[in-house]
Coordinates of C-alpha atoms in Angstrom, one line a residue:
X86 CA 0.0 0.0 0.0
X87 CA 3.2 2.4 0.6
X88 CA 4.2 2.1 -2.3
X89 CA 1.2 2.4 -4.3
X90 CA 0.7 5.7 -2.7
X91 CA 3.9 6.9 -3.2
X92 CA 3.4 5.7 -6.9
X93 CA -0.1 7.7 -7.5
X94 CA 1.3 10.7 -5.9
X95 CA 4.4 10.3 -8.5
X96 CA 1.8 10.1 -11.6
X97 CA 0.2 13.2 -10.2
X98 CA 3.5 14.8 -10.2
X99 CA 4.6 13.8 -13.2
X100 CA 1.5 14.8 -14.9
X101 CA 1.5 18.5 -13.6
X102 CA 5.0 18.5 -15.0
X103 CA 4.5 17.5 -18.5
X104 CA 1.0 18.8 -18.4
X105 CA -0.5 15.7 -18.7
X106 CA -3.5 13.9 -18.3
X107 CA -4.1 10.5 -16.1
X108 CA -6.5 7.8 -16.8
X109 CA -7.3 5.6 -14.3
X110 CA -8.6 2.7 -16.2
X111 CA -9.8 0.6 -12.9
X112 CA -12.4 3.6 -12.5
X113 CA -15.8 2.2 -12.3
X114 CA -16.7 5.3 -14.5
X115 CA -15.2 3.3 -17.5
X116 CA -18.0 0.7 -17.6
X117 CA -16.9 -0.6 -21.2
X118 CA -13.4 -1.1 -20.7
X119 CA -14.4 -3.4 -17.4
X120 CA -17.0 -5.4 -19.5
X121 CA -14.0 -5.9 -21.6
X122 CA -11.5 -7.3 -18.7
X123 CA -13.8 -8.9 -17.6
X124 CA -14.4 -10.5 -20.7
X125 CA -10.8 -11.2 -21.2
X126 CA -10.7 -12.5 -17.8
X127 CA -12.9 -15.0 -18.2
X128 CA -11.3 -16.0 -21.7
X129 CA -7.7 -16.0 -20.8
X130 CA -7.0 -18.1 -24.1
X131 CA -8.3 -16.0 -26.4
X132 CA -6.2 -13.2 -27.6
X133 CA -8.2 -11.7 -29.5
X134 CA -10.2 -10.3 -26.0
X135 CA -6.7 -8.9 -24.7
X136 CA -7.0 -7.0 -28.3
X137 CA -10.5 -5.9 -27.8
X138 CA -9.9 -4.9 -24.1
X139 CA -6.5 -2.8 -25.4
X140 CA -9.3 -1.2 -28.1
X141 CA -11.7 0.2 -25.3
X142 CA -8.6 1.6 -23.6
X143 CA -7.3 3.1 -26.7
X144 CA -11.0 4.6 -27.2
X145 CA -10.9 6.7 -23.9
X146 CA -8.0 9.1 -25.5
X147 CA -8.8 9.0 -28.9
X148 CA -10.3 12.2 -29.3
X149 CA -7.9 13.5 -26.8
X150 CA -6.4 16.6 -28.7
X151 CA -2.7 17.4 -28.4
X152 CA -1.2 14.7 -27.2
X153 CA 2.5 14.1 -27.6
X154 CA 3.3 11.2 -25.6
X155 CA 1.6 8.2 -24.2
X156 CA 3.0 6.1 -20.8
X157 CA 1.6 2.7 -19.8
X158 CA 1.5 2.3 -16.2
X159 CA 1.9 -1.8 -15.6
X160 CA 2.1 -5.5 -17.0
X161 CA 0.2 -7.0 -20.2
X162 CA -2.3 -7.7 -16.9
X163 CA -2.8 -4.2 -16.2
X164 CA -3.2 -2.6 -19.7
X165 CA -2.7 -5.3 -22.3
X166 CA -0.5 -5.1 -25.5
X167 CA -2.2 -5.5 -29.0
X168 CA -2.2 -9.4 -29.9
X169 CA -0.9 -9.7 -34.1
X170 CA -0.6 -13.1 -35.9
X171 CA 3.0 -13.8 -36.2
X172 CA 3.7 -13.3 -40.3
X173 CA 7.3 -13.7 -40.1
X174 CA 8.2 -17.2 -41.8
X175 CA 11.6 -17.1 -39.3
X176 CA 11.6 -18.0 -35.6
X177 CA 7.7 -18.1 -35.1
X178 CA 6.8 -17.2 -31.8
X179 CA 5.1 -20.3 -30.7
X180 CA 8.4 -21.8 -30.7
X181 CA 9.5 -19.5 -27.6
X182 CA 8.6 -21.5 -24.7
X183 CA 9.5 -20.2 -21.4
X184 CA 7.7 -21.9 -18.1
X185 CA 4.1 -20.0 -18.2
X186 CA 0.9 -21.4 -16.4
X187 CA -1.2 -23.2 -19.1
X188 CA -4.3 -21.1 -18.0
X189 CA -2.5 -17.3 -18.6
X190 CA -3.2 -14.5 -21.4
X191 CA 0.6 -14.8 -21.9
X192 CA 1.1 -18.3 -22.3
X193 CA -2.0 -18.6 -24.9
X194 CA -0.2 -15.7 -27.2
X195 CA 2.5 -18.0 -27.5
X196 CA 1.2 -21.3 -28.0
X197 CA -1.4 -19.4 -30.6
X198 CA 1.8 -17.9 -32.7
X199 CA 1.0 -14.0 -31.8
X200 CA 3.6 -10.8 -31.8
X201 CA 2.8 -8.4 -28.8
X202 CA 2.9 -4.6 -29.2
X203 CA 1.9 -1.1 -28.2
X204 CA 2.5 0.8 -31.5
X205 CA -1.4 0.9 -31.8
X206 CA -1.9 3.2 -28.9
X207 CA 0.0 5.7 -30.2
X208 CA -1.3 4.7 -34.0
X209 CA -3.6 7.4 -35.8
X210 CA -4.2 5.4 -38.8
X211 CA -3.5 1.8 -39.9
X212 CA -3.1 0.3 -43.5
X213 CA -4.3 -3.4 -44.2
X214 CA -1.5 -6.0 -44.2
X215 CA -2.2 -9.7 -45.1
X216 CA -4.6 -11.2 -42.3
X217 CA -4.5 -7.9 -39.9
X218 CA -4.1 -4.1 -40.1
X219 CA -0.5 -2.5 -39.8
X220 CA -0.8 0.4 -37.0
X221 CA 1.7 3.6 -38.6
X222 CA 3.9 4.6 -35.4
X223 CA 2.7 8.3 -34.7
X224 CA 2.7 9.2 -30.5
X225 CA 5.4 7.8 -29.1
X226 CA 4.2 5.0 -26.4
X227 CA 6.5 4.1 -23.5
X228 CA 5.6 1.4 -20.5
X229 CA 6.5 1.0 -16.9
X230 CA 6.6 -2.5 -15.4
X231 CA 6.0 -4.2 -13.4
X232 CA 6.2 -4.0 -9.5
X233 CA 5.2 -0.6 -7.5
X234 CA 8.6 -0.5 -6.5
X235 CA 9.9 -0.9 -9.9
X236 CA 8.0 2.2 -11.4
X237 CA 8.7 4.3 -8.8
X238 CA 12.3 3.9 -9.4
X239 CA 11.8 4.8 -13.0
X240 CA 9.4 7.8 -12.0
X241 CA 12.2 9.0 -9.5
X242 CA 15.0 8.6 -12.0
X243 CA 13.3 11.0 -14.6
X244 CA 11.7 13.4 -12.5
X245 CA 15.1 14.1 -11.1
X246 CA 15.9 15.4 -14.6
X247 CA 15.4 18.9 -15.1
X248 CA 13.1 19.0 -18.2
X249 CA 13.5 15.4 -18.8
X250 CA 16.7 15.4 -20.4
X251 CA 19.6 13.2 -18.9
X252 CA 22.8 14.4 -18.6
X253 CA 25.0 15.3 -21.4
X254 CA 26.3 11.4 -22.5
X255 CA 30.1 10.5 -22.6
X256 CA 30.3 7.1 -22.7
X257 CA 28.7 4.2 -24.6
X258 CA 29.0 0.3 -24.7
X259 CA 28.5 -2.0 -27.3
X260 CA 28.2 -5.6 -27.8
X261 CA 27.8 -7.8 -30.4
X262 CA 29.0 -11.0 -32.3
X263 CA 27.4 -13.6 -34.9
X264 CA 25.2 -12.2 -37.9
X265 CA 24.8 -8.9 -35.2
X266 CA 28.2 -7.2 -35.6
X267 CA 27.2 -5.6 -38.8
X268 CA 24.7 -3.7 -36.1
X269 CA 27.2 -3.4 -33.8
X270 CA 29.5 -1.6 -36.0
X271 CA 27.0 1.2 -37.5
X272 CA 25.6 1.8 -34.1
X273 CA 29.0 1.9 -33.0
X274 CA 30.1 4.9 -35.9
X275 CA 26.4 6.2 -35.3
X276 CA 27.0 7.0 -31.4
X277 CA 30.7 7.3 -31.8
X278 CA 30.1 10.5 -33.6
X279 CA 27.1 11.2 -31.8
X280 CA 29.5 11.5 -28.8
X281 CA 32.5 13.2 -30.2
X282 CA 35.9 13.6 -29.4
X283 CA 34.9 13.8 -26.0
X284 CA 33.0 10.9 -25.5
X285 CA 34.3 7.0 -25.5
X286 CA 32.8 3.8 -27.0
X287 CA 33.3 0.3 -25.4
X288 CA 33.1 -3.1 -27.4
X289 CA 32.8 -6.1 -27.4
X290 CA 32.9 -8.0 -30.5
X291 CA 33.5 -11.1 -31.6
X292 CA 33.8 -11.0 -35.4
X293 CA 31.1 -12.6 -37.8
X294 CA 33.9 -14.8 -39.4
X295 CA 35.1 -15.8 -35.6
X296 CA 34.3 -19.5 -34.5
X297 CA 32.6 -19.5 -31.1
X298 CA 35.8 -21.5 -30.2
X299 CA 37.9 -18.7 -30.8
X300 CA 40.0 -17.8 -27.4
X301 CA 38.8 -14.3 -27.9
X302 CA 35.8 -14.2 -28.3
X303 CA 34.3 -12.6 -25.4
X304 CA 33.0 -14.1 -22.6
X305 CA 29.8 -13.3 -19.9
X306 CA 32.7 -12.2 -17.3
X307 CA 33.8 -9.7 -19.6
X308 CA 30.1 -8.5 -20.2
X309 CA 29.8 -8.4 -16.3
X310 CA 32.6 -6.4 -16.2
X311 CA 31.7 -4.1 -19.0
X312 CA 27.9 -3.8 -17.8
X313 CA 27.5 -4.3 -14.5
X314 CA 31.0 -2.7 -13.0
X315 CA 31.3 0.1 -15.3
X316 CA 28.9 3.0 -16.1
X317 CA 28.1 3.7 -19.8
X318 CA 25.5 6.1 -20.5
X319 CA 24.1 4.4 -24.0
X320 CA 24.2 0.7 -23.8
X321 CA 23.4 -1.5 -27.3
X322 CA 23.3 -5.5 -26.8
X323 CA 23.1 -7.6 -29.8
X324 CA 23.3 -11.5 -29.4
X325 CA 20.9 -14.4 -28.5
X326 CA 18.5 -13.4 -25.7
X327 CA 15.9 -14.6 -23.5
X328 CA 14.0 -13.2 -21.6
X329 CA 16.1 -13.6 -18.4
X330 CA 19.8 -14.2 -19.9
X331 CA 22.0 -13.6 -22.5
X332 CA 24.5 -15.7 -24.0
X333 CA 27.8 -14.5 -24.4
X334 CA 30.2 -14.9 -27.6
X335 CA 31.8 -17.9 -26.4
X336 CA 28.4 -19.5 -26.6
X337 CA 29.4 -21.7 -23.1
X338 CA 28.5 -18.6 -20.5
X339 CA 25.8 -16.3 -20.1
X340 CA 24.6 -13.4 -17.8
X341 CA 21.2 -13.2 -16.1
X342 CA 18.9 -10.3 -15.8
X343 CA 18.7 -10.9 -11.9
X344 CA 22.7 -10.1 -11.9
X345 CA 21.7 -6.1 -12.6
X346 CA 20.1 -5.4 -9.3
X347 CA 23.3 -6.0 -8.0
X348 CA 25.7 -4.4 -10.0
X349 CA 28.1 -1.5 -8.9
X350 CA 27.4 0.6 -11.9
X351 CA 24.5 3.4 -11.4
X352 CA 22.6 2.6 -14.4
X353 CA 20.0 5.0 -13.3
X354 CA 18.7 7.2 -16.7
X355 CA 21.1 5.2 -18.9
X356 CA 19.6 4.5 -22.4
X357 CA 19.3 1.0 -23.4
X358 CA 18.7 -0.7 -26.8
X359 CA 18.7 -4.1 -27.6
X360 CA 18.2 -6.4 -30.8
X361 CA 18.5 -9.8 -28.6
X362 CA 15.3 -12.2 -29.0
X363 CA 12.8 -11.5 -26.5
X364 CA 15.0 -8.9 -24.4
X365 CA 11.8 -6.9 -24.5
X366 CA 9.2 -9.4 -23.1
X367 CA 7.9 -8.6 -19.7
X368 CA 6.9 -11.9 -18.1
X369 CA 4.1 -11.2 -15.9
X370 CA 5.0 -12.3 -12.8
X371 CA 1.2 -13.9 -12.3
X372 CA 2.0 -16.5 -15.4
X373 CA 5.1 -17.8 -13.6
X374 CA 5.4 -21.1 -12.4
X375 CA 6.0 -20.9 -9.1
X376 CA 9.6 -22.2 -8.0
X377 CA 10.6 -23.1 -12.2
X378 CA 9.9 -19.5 -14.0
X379 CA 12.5 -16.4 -13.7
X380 CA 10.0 -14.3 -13.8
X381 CA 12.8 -11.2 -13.7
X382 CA 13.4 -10.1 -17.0
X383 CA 15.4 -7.4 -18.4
X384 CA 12.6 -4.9 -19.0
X385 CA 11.8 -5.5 -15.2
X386 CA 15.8 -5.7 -14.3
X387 CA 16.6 -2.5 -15.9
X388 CA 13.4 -0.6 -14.6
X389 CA 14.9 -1.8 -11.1
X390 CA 17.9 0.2 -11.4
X391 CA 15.9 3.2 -13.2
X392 CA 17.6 3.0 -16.5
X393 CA 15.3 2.3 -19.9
X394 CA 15.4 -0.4 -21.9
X395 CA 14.3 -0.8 -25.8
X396 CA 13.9 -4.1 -27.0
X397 CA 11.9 -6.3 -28.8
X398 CA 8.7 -8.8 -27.4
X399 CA 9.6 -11.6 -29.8
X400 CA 12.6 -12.9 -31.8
X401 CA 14.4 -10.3 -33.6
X402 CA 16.1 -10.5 -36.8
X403 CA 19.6 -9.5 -38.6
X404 CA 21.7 -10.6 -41.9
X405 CA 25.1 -11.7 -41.9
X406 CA 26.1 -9.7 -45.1
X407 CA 24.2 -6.7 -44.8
X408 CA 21.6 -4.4 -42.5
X409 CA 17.9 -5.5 -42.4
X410 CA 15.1 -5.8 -40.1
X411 CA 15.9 -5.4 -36.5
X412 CA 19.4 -4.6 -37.0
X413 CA 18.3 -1.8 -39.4
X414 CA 15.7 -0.6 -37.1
X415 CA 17.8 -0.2 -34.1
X416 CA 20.9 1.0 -36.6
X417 CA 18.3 4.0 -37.4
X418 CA 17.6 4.5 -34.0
X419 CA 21.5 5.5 -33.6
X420 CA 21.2 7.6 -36.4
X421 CA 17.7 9.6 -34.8
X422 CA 19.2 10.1 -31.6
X423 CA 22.0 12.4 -33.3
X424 CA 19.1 14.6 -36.0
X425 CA 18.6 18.2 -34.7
X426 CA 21.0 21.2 -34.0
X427 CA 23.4 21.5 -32.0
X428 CA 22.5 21.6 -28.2
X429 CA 18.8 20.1 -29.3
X430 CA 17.7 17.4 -27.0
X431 CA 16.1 15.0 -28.7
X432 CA 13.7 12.5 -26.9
X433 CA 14.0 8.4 -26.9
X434 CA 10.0 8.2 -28.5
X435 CA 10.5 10.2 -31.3
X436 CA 13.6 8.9 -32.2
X437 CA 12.2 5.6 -32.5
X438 CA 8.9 6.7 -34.1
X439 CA 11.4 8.3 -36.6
X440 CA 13.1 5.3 -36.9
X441 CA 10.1 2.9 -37.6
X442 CA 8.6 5.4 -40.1
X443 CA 12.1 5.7 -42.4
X444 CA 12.1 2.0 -42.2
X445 CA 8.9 2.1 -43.6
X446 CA 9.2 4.8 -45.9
X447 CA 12.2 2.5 -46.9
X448 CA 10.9 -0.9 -47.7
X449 CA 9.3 -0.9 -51.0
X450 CA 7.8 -4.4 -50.3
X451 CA 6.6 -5.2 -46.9
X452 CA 6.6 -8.6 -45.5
X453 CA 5.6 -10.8 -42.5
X454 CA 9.4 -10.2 -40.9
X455 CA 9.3 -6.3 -41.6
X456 CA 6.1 -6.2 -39.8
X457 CA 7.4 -8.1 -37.1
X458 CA 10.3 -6.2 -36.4
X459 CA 8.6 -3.2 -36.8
X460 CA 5.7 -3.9 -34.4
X461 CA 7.5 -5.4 -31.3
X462 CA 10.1 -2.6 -30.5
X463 CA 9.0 -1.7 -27.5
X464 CA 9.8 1.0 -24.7
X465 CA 10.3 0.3 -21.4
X466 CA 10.3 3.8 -19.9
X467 CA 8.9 7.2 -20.5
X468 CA 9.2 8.0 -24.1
X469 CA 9.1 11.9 -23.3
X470 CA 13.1 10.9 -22.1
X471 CA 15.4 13.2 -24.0
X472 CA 19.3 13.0 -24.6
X473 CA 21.7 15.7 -26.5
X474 CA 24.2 14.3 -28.3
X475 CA 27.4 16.2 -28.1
X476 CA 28.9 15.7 -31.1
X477 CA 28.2 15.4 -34.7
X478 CA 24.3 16.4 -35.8
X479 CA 22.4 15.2 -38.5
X480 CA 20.7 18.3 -40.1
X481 CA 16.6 18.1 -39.9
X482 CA 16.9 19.6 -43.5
X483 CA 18.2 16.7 -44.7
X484 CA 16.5 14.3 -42.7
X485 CA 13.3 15.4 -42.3
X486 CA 9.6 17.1 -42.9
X487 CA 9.9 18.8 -46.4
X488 CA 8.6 22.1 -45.0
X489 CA 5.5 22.2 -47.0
X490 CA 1.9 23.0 -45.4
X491 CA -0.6 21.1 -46.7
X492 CA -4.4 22.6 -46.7
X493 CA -7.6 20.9 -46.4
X494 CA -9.2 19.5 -49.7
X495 CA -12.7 21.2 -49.8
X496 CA -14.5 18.9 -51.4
X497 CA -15.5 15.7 -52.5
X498 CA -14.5 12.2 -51.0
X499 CA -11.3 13.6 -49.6
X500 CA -12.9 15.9 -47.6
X501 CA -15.1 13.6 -45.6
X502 CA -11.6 11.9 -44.8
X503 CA -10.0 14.6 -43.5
X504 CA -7.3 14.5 -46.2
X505 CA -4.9 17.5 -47.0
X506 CA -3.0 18.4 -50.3
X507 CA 0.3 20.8 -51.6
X508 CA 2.2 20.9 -54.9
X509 CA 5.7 20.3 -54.2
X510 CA 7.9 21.5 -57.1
X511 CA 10.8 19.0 -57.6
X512 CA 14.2 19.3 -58.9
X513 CA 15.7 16.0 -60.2
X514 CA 18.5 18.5 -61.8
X515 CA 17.4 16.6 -65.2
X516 CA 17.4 18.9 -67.8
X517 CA 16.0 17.7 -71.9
X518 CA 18.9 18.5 -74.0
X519 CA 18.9 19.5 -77.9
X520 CA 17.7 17.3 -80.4
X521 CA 20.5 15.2 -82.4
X522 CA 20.4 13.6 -85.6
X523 CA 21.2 10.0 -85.6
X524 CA 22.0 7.8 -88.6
X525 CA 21.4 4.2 -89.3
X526 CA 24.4 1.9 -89.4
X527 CA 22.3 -0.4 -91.5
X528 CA 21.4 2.0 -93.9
X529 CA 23.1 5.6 -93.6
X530 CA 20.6 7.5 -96.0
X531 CA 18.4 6.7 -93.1
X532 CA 18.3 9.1 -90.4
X533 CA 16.2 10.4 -87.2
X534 CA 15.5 13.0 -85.2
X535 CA 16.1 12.0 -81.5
X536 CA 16.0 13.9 -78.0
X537 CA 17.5 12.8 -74.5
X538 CA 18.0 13.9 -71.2
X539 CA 20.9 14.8 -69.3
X540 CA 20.8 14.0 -65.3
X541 CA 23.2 13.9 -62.9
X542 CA 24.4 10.2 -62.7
X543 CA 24.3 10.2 -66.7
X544 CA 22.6 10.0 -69.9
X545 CA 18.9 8.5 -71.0
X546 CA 17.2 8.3 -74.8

């Protein structure tokens, strides 16, 4: 009861901060959404009433002007994550099979094959995909699990930052090894530069072309030592995850999540992104079996120690020979942490709301994987948390909105939909040269008139 207290009257705080709003969706007030949970309650195998209860919480926000941020305030139990059949033909999630209770919303998502996410409540719109709809990322959504004692840490971590922002980063860590060091090596260059001279990147990596037998390649002691003894203000971990451990590049040892509550470093406010399988799923601690499950994960591990984790619900992906899916993603969200002037803080949310719409804007064919790795990047901490990078910028010119200000089509169809509409004028720097006279080589009495145009990587008739 302490600490519930002290957590209400932390949301109240933080709300008057960030002029905010709070919904308390136990309210009797909300008789729909308890219909709904009470629905899903009594149907704990059905996902598709975790979906529908996640709906009727979405609903009482909707028309909730201005918003700019969204924070979830407990477990898939409390407010439920968005259930999606699992499209990706690669590591399926019904093969992930941690110790759940037979009779839990968590184990039936599993066993049933679907992807949990949150993009939906910050979602505006959605375009069809396959057999579901594809929510597009648009209010940054962060969560806090999963014990009282665990949010209030995270609540006491950022409301100890003066306007949200954590202090200027100088140091960063990064792991990776297998078909991840590709990742590991543009993040790397991405918050290498994003640092600057002044700042200092850690590695370990165990080359691609390395055998797992190699005496180098790096061990769980030397993770421990590089995590858990030394402080590092942006933290990326790519290898093979559970939800509870890691295993390290010697593929013999691995590091649990329980061994961060207690390690020397302060993690407190440190940014945390990880393309490990299921380093992102929160195991509620009520679909444990009791004595066998380790119900600590890493989103609940790092919440602990009031640093914020982003990872994915479900196995994530990489390539060996170049940048896709997960690594991409992640890679991008490097690269979005640095856009903006100099001195501009930039917060974790839109950075990876950024990153999830240039992935997007990036793949000309969608499929089942892309979705996947899309939908399960998930943040575990407020998404309003903002970090200036020191060194190198990205310029918002180049990156970014085009400048142009749409207006509101007057009529017709479009206009029922709310749609809007400007003429762009675009240079391509292609310019239609003179005509030229061209003979035959078959028959040189023949000739033709013939135009082209001249662009900037070459020539075309």
């Amino acid at each position: 009861p302490a600490e519930l207290s002290a957590l209400q009257a932390k949301l109240a705080q933080l709300a008057q901060r960030e002029d905010g709003i709070i919904i308390d969706i136990r309210s009797a007030a909300y008789a729909i959404v308890q219909a709904a949970r009470a629905e899903a309650e009594a149907s704990p195998g059905c996902p598709f009433a975790k979906t529908q209860l996640a709906e009727k919480i979405k609903a009482l926000y909707r028309n909730v002007s201005g918003l700019e941020y969204i924070v979830i305030v407990g477990d898939d139990n409390a407010v439920p994550f968005f259930r999606s059949p699992d499209n990706a033909p690669l590591g399926p999630e019904e093969q992930y099979e941690p110790p759940l209770v037979d009779d839990s919303p968590a184990q039936a998502a599993l066993r049933l094959n679907y992807i949990l996410s949150q993009d939906a409540y910050g979602a505006r719109t959605s375009i069809s995909f396959g057999n579901d709809s594809l929510p597009i990322p648009a209010i940054p959504v962060g969560r806090l699990v999963e014990t009282a004692a665990q949010i209030n840490t995270m609540l006491d971590a950022y409301l100890a930052l003066p306007g949200g922002v954590v202090p200027t980063p100088t140091s960063a860590l990064v792991t990776s090894y297998d078909f991840l060091v590709d990742a590991g090596e543009e993040v790397r260059d991405q918050l290498s530069a994003g640092l600057g001279s002044g700042g200092t990147v850690d590695e370990l990596v165990s080359p691609a072309s390395e055998s797992f037998l190699d005496p180098n390649a790096w061990t769980a002691d030397d993770l421990r030592a590089a995590l858990l003894d030394e402080r590092h203000d942006l933290i990326f971990l790519a290898g093979h995850f559970s939800a509870a451990s890691t295993l390290a590049a010697d593929y013999a040892t691995t590091l649990e999540a329980e061994e961060l509550l207690g390690a020397s470093a302060n993690l407190t406010n440190a940014i945390v992104f990880s393309a490990g399988c299921h380093s992102g799923y929160n195991l509620p601690d009520s679909a444990a079996v009791p004595g066998v499950t380790r119900s600590l994960d890493w989103a609940s591990a790092f919440a602990a120690r009031g640093a914020t984790l982003i990872a994915g619900t479900g196995y994530q992906y990489g390539d060996t020979d170049f940048l896709a899916y997960s690594e991409q993603l992640y890679a991008e969200f490097s690269r979005q942490l640095r856009v903006g002037q100099p001195g501009e803080a930039v917060a974790i949310g839109d950075a990876l709301v950024a990153a999830k719409l240039a992935y997007l804007s990036g793949t000309p064919r969608l499929e089942g994987i892309d979705d996947k790795a899309l939908r399960i990047a998930t943040i575990y901490g407020l998404p309003m948390l903002k970090v200036v990078m020191p060194g190198a910028r990205i310029s918002r010119d180049v990156d970014g909105p085009s400048g142009a200000q749409p207006s509101q089509v007057s009529s017709g169809p479009g206009s029922q939909l709310g749609l809007r509409v400007v003429d762009l004028p675009i240079s391509t720097g292609v310019t239609l040269q003179p005509p030229v006279t061209l003979t035959s080589v078959d028959n040189p009495s023949q000739t033709v008139q013939a135009t082209y145009y001249r662009g900037p990587d070459g020539l075309a008739f």
